[in-house]
Coordinates of N, CA, C and O in Angstrom, one line a residue:
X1 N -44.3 95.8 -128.2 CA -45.6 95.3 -128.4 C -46.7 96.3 -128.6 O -47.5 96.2 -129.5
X2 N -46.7 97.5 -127.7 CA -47.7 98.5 -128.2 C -47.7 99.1 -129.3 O -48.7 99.4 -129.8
X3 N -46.5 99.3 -129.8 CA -46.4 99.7 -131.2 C -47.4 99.3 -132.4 O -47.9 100.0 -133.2
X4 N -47.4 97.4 -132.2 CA -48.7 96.9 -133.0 C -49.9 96.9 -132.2 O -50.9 97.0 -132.9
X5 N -50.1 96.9 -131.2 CA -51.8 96.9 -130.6 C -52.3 98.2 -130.9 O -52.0 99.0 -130.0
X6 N -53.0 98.8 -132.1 CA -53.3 100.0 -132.5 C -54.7 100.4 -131.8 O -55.2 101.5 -131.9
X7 N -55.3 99.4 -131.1 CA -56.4 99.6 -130.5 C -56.1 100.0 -129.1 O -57.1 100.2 -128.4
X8 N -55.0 100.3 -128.6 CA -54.1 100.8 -126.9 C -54.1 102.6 -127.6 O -53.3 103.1 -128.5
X9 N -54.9 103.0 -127.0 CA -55.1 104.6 -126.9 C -53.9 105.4 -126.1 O -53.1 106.3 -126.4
X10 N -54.0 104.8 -125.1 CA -53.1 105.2 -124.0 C -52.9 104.4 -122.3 O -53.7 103.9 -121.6
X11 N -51.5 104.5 -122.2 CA -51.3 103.2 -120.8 C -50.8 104.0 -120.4 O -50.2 104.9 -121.0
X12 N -51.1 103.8 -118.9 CA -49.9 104.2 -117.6 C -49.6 103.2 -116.5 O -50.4 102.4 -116.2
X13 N -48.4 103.4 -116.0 CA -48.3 102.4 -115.4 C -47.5 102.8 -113.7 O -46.3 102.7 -113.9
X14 N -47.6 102.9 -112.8 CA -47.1 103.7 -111.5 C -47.0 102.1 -110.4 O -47.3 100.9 -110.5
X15 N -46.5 102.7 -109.7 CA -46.6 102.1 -108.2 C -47.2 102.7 -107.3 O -47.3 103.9 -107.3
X16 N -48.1 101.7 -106.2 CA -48.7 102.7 -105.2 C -48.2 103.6 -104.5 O -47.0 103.4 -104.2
X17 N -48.9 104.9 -103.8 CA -48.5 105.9 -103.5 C -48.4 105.2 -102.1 O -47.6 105.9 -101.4
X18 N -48.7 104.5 -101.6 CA -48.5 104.1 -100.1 C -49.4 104.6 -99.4 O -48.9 105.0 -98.4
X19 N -51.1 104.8 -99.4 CA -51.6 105.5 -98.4 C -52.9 105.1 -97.8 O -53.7 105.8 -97.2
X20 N -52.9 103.7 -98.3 CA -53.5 102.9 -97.4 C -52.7 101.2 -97.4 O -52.1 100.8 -98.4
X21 N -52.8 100.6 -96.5 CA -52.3 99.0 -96.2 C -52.9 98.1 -97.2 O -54.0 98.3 -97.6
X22 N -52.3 97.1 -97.7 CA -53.2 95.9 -98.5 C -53.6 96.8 -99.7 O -54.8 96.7 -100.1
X23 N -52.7 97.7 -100.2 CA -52.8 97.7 -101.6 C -51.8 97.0 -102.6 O -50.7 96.6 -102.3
X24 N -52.2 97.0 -103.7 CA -51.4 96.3 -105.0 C -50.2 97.4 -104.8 O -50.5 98.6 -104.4
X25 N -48.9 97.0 -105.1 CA -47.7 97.6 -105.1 C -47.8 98.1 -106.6 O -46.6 98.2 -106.9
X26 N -48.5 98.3 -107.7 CA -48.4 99.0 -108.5 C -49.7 98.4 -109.6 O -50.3 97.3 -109.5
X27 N -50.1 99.4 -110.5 CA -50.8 98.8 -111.2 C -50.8 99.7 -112.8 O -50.5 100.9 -112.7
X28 N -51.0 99.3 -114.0 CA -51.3 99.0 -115.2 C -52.8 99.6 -115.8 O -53.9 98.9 -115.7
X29 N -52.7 100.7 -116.2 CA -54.0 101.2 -116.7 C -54.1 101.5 -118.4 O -53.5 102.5 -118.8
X30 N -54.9 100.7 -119.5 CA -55.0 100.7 -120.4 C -55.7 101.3 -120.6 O -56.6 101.5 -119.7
X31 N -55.8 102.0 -121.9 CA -57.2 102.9 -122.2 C -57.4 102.8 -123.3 O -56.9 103.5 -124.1
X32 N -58.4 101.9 -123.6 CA -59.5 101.4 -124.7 C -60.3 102.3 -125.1 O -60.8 103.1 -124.3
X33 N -60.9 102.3 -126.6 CA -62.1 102.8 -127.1 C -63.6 101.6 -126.5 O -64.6 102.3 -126.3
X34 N -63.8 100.4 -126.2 CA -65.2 99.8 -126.0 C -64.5 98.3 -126.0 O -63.5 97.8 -126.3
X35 N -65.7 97.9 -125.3 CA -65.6 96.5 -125.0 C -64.5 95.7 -126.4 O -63.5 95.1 -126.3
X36 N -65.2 96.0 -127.4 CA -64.6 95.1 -128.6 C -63.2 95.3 -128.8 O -62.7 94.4 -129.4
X37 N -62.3 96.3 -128.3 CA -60.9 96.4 -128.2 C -60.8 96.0 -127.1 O -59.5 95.9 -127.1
X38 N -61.4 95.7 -125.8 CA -60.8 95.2 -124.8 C -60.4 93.8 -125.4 O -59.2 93.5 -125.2
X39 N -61.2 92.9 -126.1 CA -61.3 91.9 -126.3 C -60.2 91.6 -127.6 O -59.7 90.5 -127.6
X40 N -59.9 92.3 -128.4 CA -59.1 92.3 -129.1 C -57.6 92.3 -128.5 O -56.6 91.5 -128.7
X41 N -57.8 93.4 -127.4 CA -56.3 93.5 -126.8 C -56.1 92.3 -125.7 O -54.9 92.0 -125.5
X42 N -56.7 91.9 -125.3 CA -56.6 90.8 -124.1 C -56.6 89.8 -124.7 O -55.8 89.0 -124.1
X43 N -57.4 88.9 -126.2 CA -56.6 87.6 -126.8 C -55.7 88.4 -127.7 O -55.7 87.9 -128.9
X44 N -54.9 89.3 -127.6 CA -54.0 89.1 -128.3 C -52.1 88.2 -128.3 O -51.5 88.3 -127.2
X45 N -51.8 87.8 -128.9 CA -51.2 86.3 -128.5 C -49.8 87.2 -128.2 O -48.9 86.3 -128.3
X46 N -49.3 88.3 -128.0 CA -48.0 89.1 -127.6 C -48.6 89.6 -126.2 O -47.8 89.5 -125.2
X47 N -49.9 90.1 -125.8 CA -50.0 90.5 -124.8 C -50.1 89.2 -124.1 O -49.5 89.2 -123.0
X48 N -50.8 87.9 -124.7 CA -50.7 86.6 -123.5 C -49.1 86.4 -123.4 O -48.3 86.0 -122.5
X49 N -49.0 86.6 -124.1 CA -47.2 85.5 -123.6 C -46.1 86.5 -122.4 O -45.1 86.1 -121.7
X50 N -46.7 87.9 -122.6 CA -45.9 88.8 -121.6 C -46.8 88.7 -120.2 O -46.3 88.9 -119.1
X51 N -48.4 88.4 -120.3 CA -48.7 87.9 -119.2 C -48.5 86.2 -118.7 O -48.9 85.9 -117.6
X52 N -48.1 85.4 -119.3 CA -48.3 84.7 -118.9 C -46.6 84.4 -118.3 O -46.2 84.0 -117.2
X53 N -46.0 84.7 -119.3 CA -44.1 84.7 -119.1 C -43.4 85.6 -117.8 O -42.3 85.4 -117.2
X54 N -44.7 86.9 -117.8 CA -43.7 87.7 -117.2 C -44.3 88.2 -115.7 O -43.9 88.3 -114.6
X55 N -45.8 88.3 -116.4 CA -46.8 88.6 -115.4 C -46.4 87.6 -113.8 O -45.7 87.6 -112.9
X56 N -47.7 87.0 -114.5 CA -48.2 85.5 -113.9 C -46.8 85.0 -112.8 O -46.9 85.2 -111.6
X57 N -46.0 84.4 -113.2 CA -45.1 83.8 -112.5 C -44.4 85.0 -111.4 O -44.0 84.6 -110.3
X58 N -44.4 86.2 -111.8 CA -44.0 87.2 -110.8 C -44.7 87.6 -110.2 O -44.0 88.0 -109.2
X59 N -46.2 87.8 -109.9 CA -46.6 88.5 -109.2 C -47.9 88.0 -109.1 O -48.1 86.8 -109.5
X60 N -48.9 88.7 -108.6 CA -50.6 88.3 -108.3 C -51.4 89.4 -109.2 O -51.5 90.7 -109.1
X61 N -51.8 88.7 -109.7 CA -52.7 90.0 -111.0 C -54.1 90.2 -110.2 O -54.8 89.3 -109.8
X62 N -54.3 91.2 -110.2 CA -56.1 91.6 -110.1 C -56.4 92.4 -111.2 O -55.7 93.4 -111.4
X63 N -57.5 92.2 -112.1 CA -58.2 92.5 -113.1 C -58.9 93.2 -112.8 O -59.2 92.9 -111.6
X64 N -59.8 94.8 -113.4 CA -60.6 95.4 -113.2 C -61.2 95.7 -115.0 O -60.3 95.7 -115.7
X65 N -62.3 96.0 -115.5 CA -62.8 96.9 -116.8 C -63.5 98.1 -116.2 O -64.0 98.0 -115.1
X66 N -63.6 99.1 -116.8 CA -64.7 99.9 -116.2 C -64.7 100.9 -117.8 O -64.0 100.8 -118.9
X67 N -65.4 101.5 -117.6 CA -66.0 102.2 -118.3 C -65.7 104.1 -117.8 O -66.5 104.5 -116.9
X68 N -64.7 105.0 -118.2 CA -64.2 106.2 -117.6 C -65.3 106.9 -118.1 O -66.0 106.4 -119.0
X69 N -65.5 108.2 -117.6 CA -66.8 109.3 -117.7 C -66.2 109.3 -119.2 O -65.0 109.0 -119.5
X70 N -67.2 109.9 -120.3 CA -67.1 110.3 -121.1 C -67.4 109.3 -122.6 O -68.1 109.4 -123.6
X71 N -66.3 108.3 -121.9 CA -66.8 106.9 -122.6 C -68.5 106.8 -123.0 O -69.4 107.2 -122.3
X72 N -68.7 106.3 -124.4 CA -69.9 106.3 -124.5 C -70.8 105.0 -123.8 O -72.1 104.8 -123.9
X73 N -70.0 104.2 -123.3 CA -70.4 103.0 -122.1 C -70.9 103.1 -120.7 O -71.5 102.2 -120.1
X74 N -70.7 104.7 -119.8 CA -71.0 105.3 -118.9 C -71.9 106.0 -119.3 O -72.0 106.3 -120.5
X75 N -72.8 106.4 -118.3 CA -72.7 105.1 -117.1 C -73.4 103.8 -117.7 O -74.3 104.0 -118.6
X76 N -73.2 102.8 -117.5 CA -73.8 101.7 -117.7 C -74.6 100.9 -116.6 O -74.3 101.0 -115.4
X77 N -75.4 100.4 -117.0 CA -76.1 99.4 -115.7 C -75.3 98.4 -115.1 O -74.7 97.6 -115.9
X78 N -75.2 98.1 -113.7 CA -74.8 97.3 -113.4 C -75.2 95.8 -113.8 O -76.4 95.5 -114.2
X79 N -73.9 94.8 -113.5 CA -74.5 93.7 -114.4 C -75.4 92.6 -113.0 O -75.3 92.4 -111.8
X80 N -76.1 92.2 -113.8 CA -77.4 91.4 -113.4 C -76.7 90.2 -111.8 O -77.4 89.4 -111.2

């Protein structure tokens, strides 16, 4: 599937290091050019069906966006 999502710059994907309690046992970091590829890549209909097929039923998803230094979106204002 990454092969076609040309707007996925770069992903990593780990398990937590263990060094605090009540963390996510692993997490999924995409690395987008701006909002409008976030949005591209998130309705895209191969990324829903691997979250909804593979994700979803296995595990507890927590979502984050942010904006990394350098990004021309940082810093941004927090939202209202």
């Amino acid at each position: 599937m990454l092969d076609r999502l040309d707007m996925v710059r770069a992903w990593s994907l780990g398990r937590d290091a263990g060094l605090r309690e009540g963390n996510a046992d692993m997490a999924l970091v995409v690395d987008l050019d701006d909002a409008d590829a976030f949005r591209r890549y998130s309705a895209d209909a191969g990324h829903q069906q691997i979250l909804n097929e593979l994700i979803l039923p296995a595990c507890t998803r927590t979502g984050a966006q942010f904006f990394a230094r350098g990004n021309p979106g940082f810093p941004r204002e927090p939202p209202p």
